[in-house]
Every structure is written in C-alpha cells, then in structure tokens.
Amino acid sequence: MTEKQPSKQNETTQAYYTLLEQIQALDFVLVELTLYLGTHPEDSQAIQQFNTTSLQSNQLKQQYQQLYGPLYQFGASPSGTPWNWKDAPWPWQV
Amino acid sequence: MSTYRKYYRPFIGPFDPCSPIQWKSYETPPQLYLGFQPYNLPQNSPKEALRTGTLWPALFAPYPDPYKVSTSEEGEEQN
C-alpha cells in the first residue's frame, strides 16, 4: 500500500482486510471444529458452536460479497452485473 | 509436561565417507501426549486461533526451526 494513495482508499482497503481476516478466522475455527467433531460426534456444545460460527461466517461473507464481489463460483456467490468474476484483485493479489 | 524437541545420537559408521551427523532431533507436540482429546478444553478466540494455528491452546506447539538453534554443540532439549 504505497503512501501516495489518498487516505480514503486506505480506509476502504483497511476495512477490506479486517473483514477478510474475520472471515478467515471464522473459517479456520470451522475447520478445527469439523476435525474435532469427526472424533467427538456427540459433543453437542461443539456442534452448537459449529452452527453459530458457520452462521456468523455466512453473514460476514454476504456482507463481503455485497461490498467487494463474489467469493465463490458455480452459484455459491451472487454475481454482479456485468459478470465481475474475472475482476481483480484475485486471491493471490490480495 | 510435554517437552517439544527431543535429541538422539545416530549411529556413526567407521567407513562413512561423509562427515557424520552428531545429533538428530524431532518435535514432540502436545497431541502426542494427549491421546483422546477431552471435552470442553479451553479455546482461543478465532483471531488468536488463526495466529497460533490451533483452536485449543492445550494443543499449541511453536515448532521452532531446529537449524536456527544449532543442534551440533548442545544436545539437551531446546524449547
């Protein structure tokens, strides 16, 4: 993030990265819980945590997608018009 | 209770053309000692879990780079 960019853009990129990090953190928790629940199927508390976390993660992703475009393809994300799937930044550019 | 890195002295053959490796080491993270994970272990916050790489601090292991801590001189456990 070069300094030349106007500060407004810094706020939006800052908001972009914080939102993305929250989604990433929640998804990691979901991965851990999925592995844990594989060996602890009756742990109802973990299942309840899994469901609430996945709900939060979906809400954050919806929020992200309204602001910055689709995260997933093949119908897992709504598309903007025109078809903005190909727009930058791609995951490795973020 | 669990030490992380353990060391041992490999066998050094008398006719080995290359210079022998004196010490070898391996990681022993907590899950080796845990067996079946108990229920309701204390958890990290999502951000902390993402940073440390595990949801449960009881299972955390730093995995230090053994080559930063040179294994040639000293042999006892290094955290």
Coordinates of N, CA and C in Angstrom, one line a residue:
Chain A
M1 N 0.9 -1.2 0.0 CA 0.0 0.0 0.0 C 0.9 1.2 0.0
T2 N 1.1 1.8 -1.2 CA 2.0 2.9 -1.2 C 1.3 4.1 -0.6
E3 N 2.2 5.0 -0.1 CA 1.6 6.2 0.7 C 0.9 7.1 -0.3
K4 N 1.2 7.0 -1.6 CA 0.6 8.1 -2.5 C -0.9 8.0 -2.5
Q5 N -1.4 6.7 -2.2 CA -2.9 6.6 -2.4 C -3.6 7.6 -1.4
P6 N -4.7 8.2 -1.9 CA -5.5 9.1 -1.0 C -5.9 8.3 0.2
S7 N -6.1 9.0 1.4 CA -6.3 8.3 2.6 C -7.7 7.5 2.5
K8 N -8.6 8.1 1.8 CA -10.0 7.4 1.7 C -9.7 6.0 1.3
Q9 N -8.9 5.8 0.3 CA -8.7 4.4 -0.2 C -8.0 3.6 0.9
N10 N -7.2 4.2 1.7 CA -6.6 3.4 2.8 C -7.7 2.9 3.7
E11 N -8.7 3.8 4.0 CA -9.7 3.3 4.9 C -10.4 2.1 4.3
T12 N -10.8 2.2 3.0 CA -11.5 1.1 2.4 C -10.7 -0.1 2.4
T13 N -9.3 0.0 2.0 CA -8.5 -1.2 2.0 C -8.4 -1.8 3.4
Q14 N -8.3 -0.8 4.4 CA -8.2 -1.3 5.8 C -9.5 -2.1 6.1
A15 N -10.6 -1.5 5.8 CA -11.9 -2.2 6.1 C -11.9 -3.6 5.4
Y16 N -11.4 -3.5 4.1 CA -11.4 -4.8 3.3 C -10.6 -5.9 4.0
Y17 N -9.4 -5.5 4.5 CA -8.6 -6.5 5.1 C -9.1 -7.0 6.4
T18 N -9.7 -6.1 7.2 CA -10.2 -6.5 8.5 C -11.4 -7.5 8.3
L19 N -12.2 -7.2 7.3 CA -13.4 -8.0 7.1 C -12.9 -9.4 6.6
L20 N -11.9 -9.4 5.7 CA -11.4 -10.6 5.1 C -10.7 -11.5 6.2
E21 N -10.0 -10.8 7.2 CA -9.4 -11.5 8.2 C -10.4 -12.2 9.2
Q22 N -11.5 -11.4 9.4 CA -12.5 -12.0 10.3 C -13.1 -13.3 9.6
I23 N -13.3 -13.2 8.3 CA -13.9 -14.4 7.6 C -12.9 -15.5 7.7
Q24 N -11.6 -15.2 7.5 CA -10.6 -16.2 7.5 C -10.5 -16.9 8.9
A25 N -10.6 -16.0 10.0 CA -10.5 -16.6 11.3 C -11.7 -17.5 11.6
L26 N -12.9 -17.1 11.2 CA -14.1 -17.9 11.5 C -14.0 -19.2 10.7
D27 N -13.5 -19.1 9.4 CA -13.4 -20.3 8.6 C -12.4 -21.3 9.2
F28 N -11.3 -20.8 9.8 CA -10.3 -21.6 10.5 C -11.0 -22.3 11.7
V29 N -11.8 -21.6 12.4 CA -12.4 -22.2 13.6 C -13.3 -23.3 13.1
L30 N -14.0 -23.1 11.9 CA -14.9 -24.1 11.4 C -14.1 -25.4 11.0
V31 N -12.9 -25.2 10.4 CA -12.1 -26.3 10.0 C -11.7 -27.1 11.3
E32 N -11.3 -26.4 12.3 CA -10.9 -27.1 13.5 C -12.0 -27.8 14.1
L33 N -13.2 -27.2 14.1 CA -14.4 -27.9 14.8 C -14.8 -29.1 13.9
T34 N -14.7 -29.0 12.6 CA -15.1 -30.1 11.7 C -14.2 -31.3 12.1
L35 N -12.8 -31.1 12.2 CA -11.9 -32.2 12.5 C -12.3 -32.7 13.9
Y36 N -12.5 -31.8 14.8 CA -12.8 -32.2 16.2 C -14.1 -33.1 16.3
L37 N -15.1 -32.6 15.5 CA -16.4 -33.3 15.6 C -16.3 -34.7 14.9
G38 N -15.3 -34.8 14.0 CA -15.1 -36.1 13.4 C -14.9 -37.2 14.4
T39 N -14.1 -36.8 15.5 CA -13.8 -37.8 16.5 C -14.7 -37.7 17.8
H40 N -15.4 -36.6 17.8 CA -16.3 -36.4 19.0 C -17.7 -36.1 18.6
P41 N -18.4 -37.1 17.9 CA -19.7 -36.7 17.3 C -20.8 -36.3 18.3
E42 N -20.6 -36.7 19.6 CA -21.8 -36.4 20.5 C -21.6 -35.1 21.2
D43 N -20.5 -34.4 20.9 CA -20.2 -33.2 21.7 C -21.2 -32.1 21.3
S44 N -22.3 -32.0 21.9 CA -23.4 -31.1 21.4 C -23.0 -29.7 21.6
Q45 N -22.1 -29.4 22.6 CA -21.7 -28.0 22.7 C -20.9 -27.6 21.5
A46 N -20.0 -28.5 21.1 CA -19.1 -28.1 19.9 C -20.0 -28.0 18.7
I47 N -21.0 -28.9 18.6 CA -21.9 -28.8 17.4 C -22.6 -27.5 17.4
Q48 N -23.1 -27.0 18.6 CA -23.8 -25.8 18.7 C -22.8 -24.6 18.3
Q49 N -21.6 -24.7 18.8 CA -20.6 -23.7 18.4 C -20.3 -23.7 16.9
F50 N -20.3 -24.9 16.3 CA -20.1 -25.0 14.9 C -21.2 -24.3 14.1
N51 N -22.4 -24.6 14.6 CA -23.6 -24.0 13.8 C -23.6 -22.4 14.0
T52 N -23.3 -21.9 15.2 CA -23.3 -20.5 15.3 C -22.2 -19.9 14.5
T53 N -21.0 -20.5 14.6 CA -19.9 -19.9 13.8 C -20.1 -19.9 12.3
S54 N -20.7 -21.0 11.8 CA -21.0 -21.0 10.4 C -22.0 -20.0 10.0
L55 N -22.9 -19.7 10.9 CA -23.9 -18.7 10.6 C -23.2 -17.3 10.5
Q56 N -22.3 -17.1 11.5 CA -21.6 -15.8 11.5 C -20.8 -15.7 10.2
S57 N -20.1 -16.8 9.9 CA -19.2 -16.8 8.7 C -20.0 -16.4 7.5
N58 N -21.2 -17.0 7.4 CA -22.0 -16.8 6.2 C -22.5 -15.3 6.1
Q59 N -22.8 -14.8 7.3 CA -23.3 -13.4 7.3 C -22.1 -12.5 6.9
L60 N -20.9 -12.7 7.4 CA -19.8 -11.9 7.0 C -19.5 -12.0 5.5
K61 N -19.6 -13.3 5.0 CA -19.3 -13.5 3.6 C -20.4 -12.7 2.8
Q62 N -21.6 -12.7 3.2 CA -22.7 -12.0 2.5 C -22.3 -10.5 2.5
Q63 N -21.9 -10.0 3.6 CA -21.5 -8.6 3.7 C -20.4 -8.3 2.8
Y64 N -19.4 -9.2 2.8 CA -18.2 -9.0 1.9 C -18.6 -9.0 0.5
Q65 N -19.5 -9.9 0.1 CA -19.8 -10.1 -1.3 C -20.7 -8.9 -1.8
Q66 N -21.4 -8.3 -0.9 CA -22.2 -7.1 -1.3 C -21.2 -6.0 -1.6
L67 N -20.1 -5.9 -0.8 CA -19.2 -4.8 -1.0 C -18.2 -5.0 -2.1
Y68 N -17.6 -6.2 -2.1 CA -16.4 -6.4 -2.9 C -16.6 -7.5 -4.0
G69 N -17.8 -8.1 -4.2 CA -18.0 -9.0 -5.3 C -17.9 -10.5 -4.8
P70 N -18.1 -11.4 -5.7 CA -18.3 -12.8 -5.3 C -17.0 -13.4 -4.8
L71 N -17.2 -14.3 -3.8 CA -16.0 -15.0 -3.2 C -15.9 -16.4 -3.9
Y72 N -17.0 -17.0 -4.2 CA -17.0 -18.4 -4.7 C -17.7 -18.3 -6.1
Q73 N -17.6 -19.5 -6.8 CA -18.1 -19.6 -8.1 C -19.2 -20.7 -8.2
F74 N -19.7 -20.9 -9.4 CA -20.6 -22.0 -9.6 C -21.9 -21.9 -8.8
G75 N -22.3 -20.6 -8.5 CA -23.6 -20.4 -7.9 C -23.4 -20.3 -6.4
A76 N -22.2 -20.4 -5.8 CA -22.1 -20.3 -4.4 C -22.1 -18.8 -4.0
S77 N -21.9 -17.9 -5.0 CA -21.9 -16.5 -4.7 C -22.8 -15.8 -5.7
P78 N -23.5 -14.7 -5.3 CA -24.3 -14.0 -6.3 C -23.3 -13.2 -7.1
S79 N -23.7 -13.0 -8.4 CA -22.7 -12.2 -9.3 C -23.3 -10.8 -9.5
G80 N -22.3 -9.9 -9.7 CA -22.7 -8.5 -10.0 C -23.0 -8.5 -11.5
T81 N -23.5 -7.3 -11.9 CA -23.6 -7.1 -13.4 C -22.7 -5.9 -13.8
P82 N -21.9 -6.0 -14.8 CA -21.7 -7.2 -15.7 C -21.0 -8.2 -14.9
W83 N -20.8 -9.4 -15.5 CA -20.2 -10.6 -14.9 C -18.8 -10.2 -14.3
N84 N -18.7 -10.0 -13.0 CA -17.5 -9.5 -12.4 C -16.6 -10.5 -11.8
W85 N -16.8 -11.8 -12.2 CA -16.0 -12.8 -11.6 C -14.5 -12.6 -11.9
K86 N -14.2 -12.1 -13.1 CA -12.8 -12.0 -13.5 C -12.1 -10.8 -13.0
D87 N -12.8 -9.9 -12.2 CA -12.2 -8.6 -11.9 C -11.1 -8.9 -10.8
A88 N -10.1 -8.0 -10.8 CA -9.1 -8.0 -9.8 C -9.7 -7.5 -8.5
P89 N -9.1 -7.7 -7.3 CA -7.9 -8.5 -7.1 C -8.3 -10.0 -7.0
W90 N -7.4 -10.8 -7.5 CA -7.5 -12.2 -7.4 C -6.9 -12.6 -6.1
P91 N -7.2 -13.8 -5.6 CA -6.8 -14.2 -4.2 C -5.3 -14.0 -4.0
W92 N -4.5 -14.3 -5.0 CA -3.1 -14.2 -4.7 C -2.6 -12.8 -4.8
Q93 N -3.5 -11.9 -5.3 CA -3.1 -10.4 -5.4 C -3.5 -9.7 -4.1
V94 N -4.3 -10.3 -3.3 CA -4.8 -9.6 -2.1 C -3.7 -9.4 -1.1
Chain B
M1 N 4.4 -30.3 30.8 CA 4.7 -31.7 31.0 C 5.3 -32.2 29.7
S2 N 4.9 -31.6 28.5 CA 5.5 -32.2 27.3 C 6.7 -31.3 26.8
T3 N 7.8 -32.0 26.6 CA 8.9 -31.2 26.0 C 8.8 -31.2 24.5
Y4 N 9.2 -30.1 23.9 CA 8.9 -30.1 22.4 C 9.9 -30.8 21.6
R5 N 11.2 -30.4 21.7 CA 12.1 -31.1 20.7 C 13.0 -32.1 21.5
K6 N 13.2 -33.2 20.9 CA 14.0 -34.3 21.6 C 15.1 -34.6 20.7
Y7 N 16.3 -35.0 21.3 CA 17.5 -35.3 20.5 C 18.0 -36.7 20.7
Y8 N 18.7 -37.2 19.7 CA 19.3 -38.5 19.9 C 20.6 -38.5 19.0
R9 N 21.5 -39.5 19.4 CA 22.7 -39.6 18.6 C 22.6 -40.7 17.6
P10 N 22.6 -40.4 16.3 CA 22.5 -41.5 15.4 C 23.8 -42.3 15.4
F11 N 23.7 -43.6 14.8 CA 24.9 -44.4 14.8 C 25.9 -43.8 13.7
I12 N 27.2 -43.8 14.0 CA 28.2 -43.3 13.0 C 29.0 -44.4 12.6
G13 N 29.0 -44.8 11.3 CA 29.7 -46.0 10.8 C 31.2 -45.6 10.7
P14 N 32.1 -46.5 10.9 CA 33.6 -46.2 10.8 C 34.0 -45.9 9.4
F15 N 33.3 -46.4 8.4 CA 33.7 -46.2 7.0 C 32.9 -45.2 6.3
D16 N 32.2 -44.3 7.0 CA 31.3 -43.3 6.4 C 32.2 -42.2 5.7
P17 N 32.1 -42.1 4.4 CA 32.9 -41.1 3.7 C 32.6 -39.7 4.1
C18 N 31.3 -39.4 4.4 CA 30.9 -38.0 4.7 C 31.1 -37.7 6.2
S19 N 31.1 -36.4 6.5 CA 31.3 -36.1 7.9 C 30.0 -36.5 8.7
P20 N 30.2 -37.2 9.8 CA 29.0 -37.7 10.5 C 28.1 -36.7 11.1
I21 N 26.8 -37.0 11.2 CA 25.8 -36.1 11.8 C 25.8 -36.5 13.3
Q22 N 26.2 -35.6 14.2 CA 26.3 -36.0 15.6 C 25.0 -36.1 16.3
W23 N 24.1 -35.1 16.0 CA 22.8 -35.1 16.7 C 21.7 -35.0 15.7
K24 N 20.6 -35.7 16.0 CA 19.4 -35.6 15.3 C 18.3 -35.3 16.3
S25 N 17.2 -34.6 15.8 CA 16.2 -34.1 16.7 C 14.8 -34.3 16.0
Y26 N 13.8 -34.4 16.9 CA 12.4 -34.5 16.4 C 11.5 -33.8 17.3
E27 N 10.4 -33.3 16.8 CA 9.4 -32.5 17.5 C 8.5 -33.4 18.3
T28 N 8.1 -33.0 19.5 CA 7.1 -33.8 20.2 C 6.0 -32.9 20.7
P29 N 5.0 -32.6 19.8 CA 4.0 -31.6 20.2 C 3.0 -32.3 21.1
P30 N 2.2 -31.4 21.8 CA 1.3 -32.0 22.9 C 0.4 -33.1 22.4
Q31 N 0.0 -33.1 21.2 CA -1.1 -34.1 20.9 C -0.6 -35.5 21.0
L32 N 0.8 -35.6 21.0 CA 1.3 -37.0 21.2 C 1.0 -37.5 22.6
Y33 N 1.0 -36.6 23.5 CA 0.8 -37.0 24.9 C -0.7 -37.0 25.3
L34 N -1.5 -36.5 24.4 CA -2.9 -36.2 24.8 C -3.8 -37.4 24.7
G35 N -3.5 -38.3 23.7 CA -4.5 -39.4 23.5 C -5.8 -38.8 23.0
F36 N -6.9 -39.3 23.6 CA -8.2 -38.9 23.1 C -8.5 -37.5 23.7
Q37 N -8.8 -36.5 22.8 CA -8.9 -35.1 23.3 C -10.1 -35.0 24.2
P38 N -9.9 -34.5 25.5 CA -11.0 -34.4 26.4 C -12.0 -33.3 25.9
Y39 N -13.3 -33.4 26.5 CA -14.3 -32.5 26.0 C -14.1 -31.1 26.7
N40 N -14.6 -30.1 26.1 CA -14.6 -28.7 26.7 C -13.3 -28.2 27.1
L41 N -12.3 -28.4 26.2 CA -11.0 -27.8 26.5 C -11.1 -26.3 26.3
P42 N -10.4 -25.5 27.1 CA -10.5 -24.0 26.8 C -10.1 -23.7 25.4
Q43 N -10.7 -22.7 24.8 CA -10.5 -22.4 23.4 C -9.9 -21.0 23.2
N44 N -9.2 -20.8 22.1 CA -8.7 -19.5 21.7 C -9.8 -18.7 21.1
S45 N -9.6 -17.3 21.0 CA -10.5 -16.5 20.2 C -10.2 -16.9 18.7
P46 N -11.2 -16.7 17.8 CA -10.9 -17.0 16.4 C -9.6 -16.4 15.8
K47 N -9.4 -15.1 16.1 CA -8.2 -14.5 15.6 C -7.0 -15.1 16.2
E48 N -7.0 -15.4 17.5 CA -5.9 -16.0 18.2 C -5.6 -17.4 17.6
A49 N -6.8 -18.1 17.4 CA -6.6 -19.5 16.8 C -6.0 -19.4 15.5
L50 N -6.4 -18.4 14.6 CA -5.8 -18.3 13.3 C -4.3 -18.0 13.4
R51 N -3.9 -17.2 14.4 CA -2.5 -16.8 14.5 C -1.7 -18.0 15.1
T52 N -2.2 -18.7 16.1 CA -1.4 -19.8 16.7 C -1.6 -21.1 15.9
G53 N -2.6 -21.2 15.1 CA -2.7 -22.4 14.3 C -3.5 -23.5 15.0
T54 N -4.1 -23.2 16.2 CA -4.9 -24.2 16.8 C -6.0 -23.6 17.6
L55 N -7.2 -24.2 17.7 CA -8.3 -23.6 18.4 C -8.1 -23.8 19.9
W56 N -7.4 -24.8 20.3 CA -7.2 -25.1 21.7 C -5.7 -24.9 22.1
P57 N -5.5 -23.9 23.1 CA -4.1 -23.6 23.5 C -3.4 -24.8 24.0
A58 N -4.2 -25.8 24.5 CA -3.5 -27.0 25.1 C -2.8 -27.8 24.0
L59 N -3.2 -27.6 22.7 CA -2.6 -28.4 21.6 C -1.5 -27.5 20.9
F60 N -1.2 -26.4 21.4 CA -0.3 -25.5 20.7 C 1.1 -25.9 20.8
A61 N 1.9 -25.9 19.7 CA 3.3 -26.2 19.8 C 4.0 -25.2 18.8
P62 N 5.1 -24.5 19.3 CA 5.7 -23.5 18.5 C 6.4 -24.0 17.3
Y63 N 6.8 -25.2 17.2 CA 7.6 -25.7 16.0 C 8.7 -24.8 15.7
P64 N 9.7 -24.6 16.6 CA 10.8 -23.7 16.2 C 11.7 -24.3 15.1
D65 N 12.4 -23.5 14.4 CA 13.3 -24.0 13.3 C 14.5 -24.6 14.0
P66 N 14.7 -26.0 13.8 CA 15.9 -26.6 14.5 C 17.2 -26.0 14.0
Y67 N 17.2 -25.5 12.8 CA 18.5 -25.1 12.3 C 18.9 -23.7 12.8
K68 N 17.9 -23.0 13.3 CA 18.2 -21.7 13.9 C 18.9 -22.0 15.2
V69 N 18.4 -23.1 16.0 CA 19.1 -23.5 17.2 C 20.0 -24.6 16.8
S70 N 21.4 -24.3 16.7 CA 22.3 -25.3 16.1 C 22.3 -26.5 17.0
T71 N 22.0 -27.7 16.4 CA 22.0 -28.9 17.2 C 23.4 -29.5 17.4
S72 N 24.4 -28.9 16.7 CA 25.7 -29.6 16.7 C 26.3 -29.5 18.1
E73 N 26.4 -28.3 18.7 CA 27.1 -28.2 20.0 C 26.2 -28.9 21.1
E74 N 25.1 -28.3 21.5 CA 24.5 -28.8 22.7 C 23.5 -29.9 22.3
G75 N 23.2 -30.8 23.2 CA 22.3 -31.9 22.9 C 21.0 -31.9 23.7
E76 N 21.0 -31.2 24.8 CA 19.8 -31.3 25.7 C 18.6 -30.6 25.0
E77 N 17.4 -30.8 25.5 CA 16.2 -30.3 24.9 C 16.3 -28.7 24.8
Q78 N 15.9 -28.2 23.6 CA 15.8 -26.8 23.5 C 14.4 -26.4 23.2
N79 N 13.8 -25.5 24.0 CA 12.4 -25.0 23.7 C 12.4 -24.0 22.6

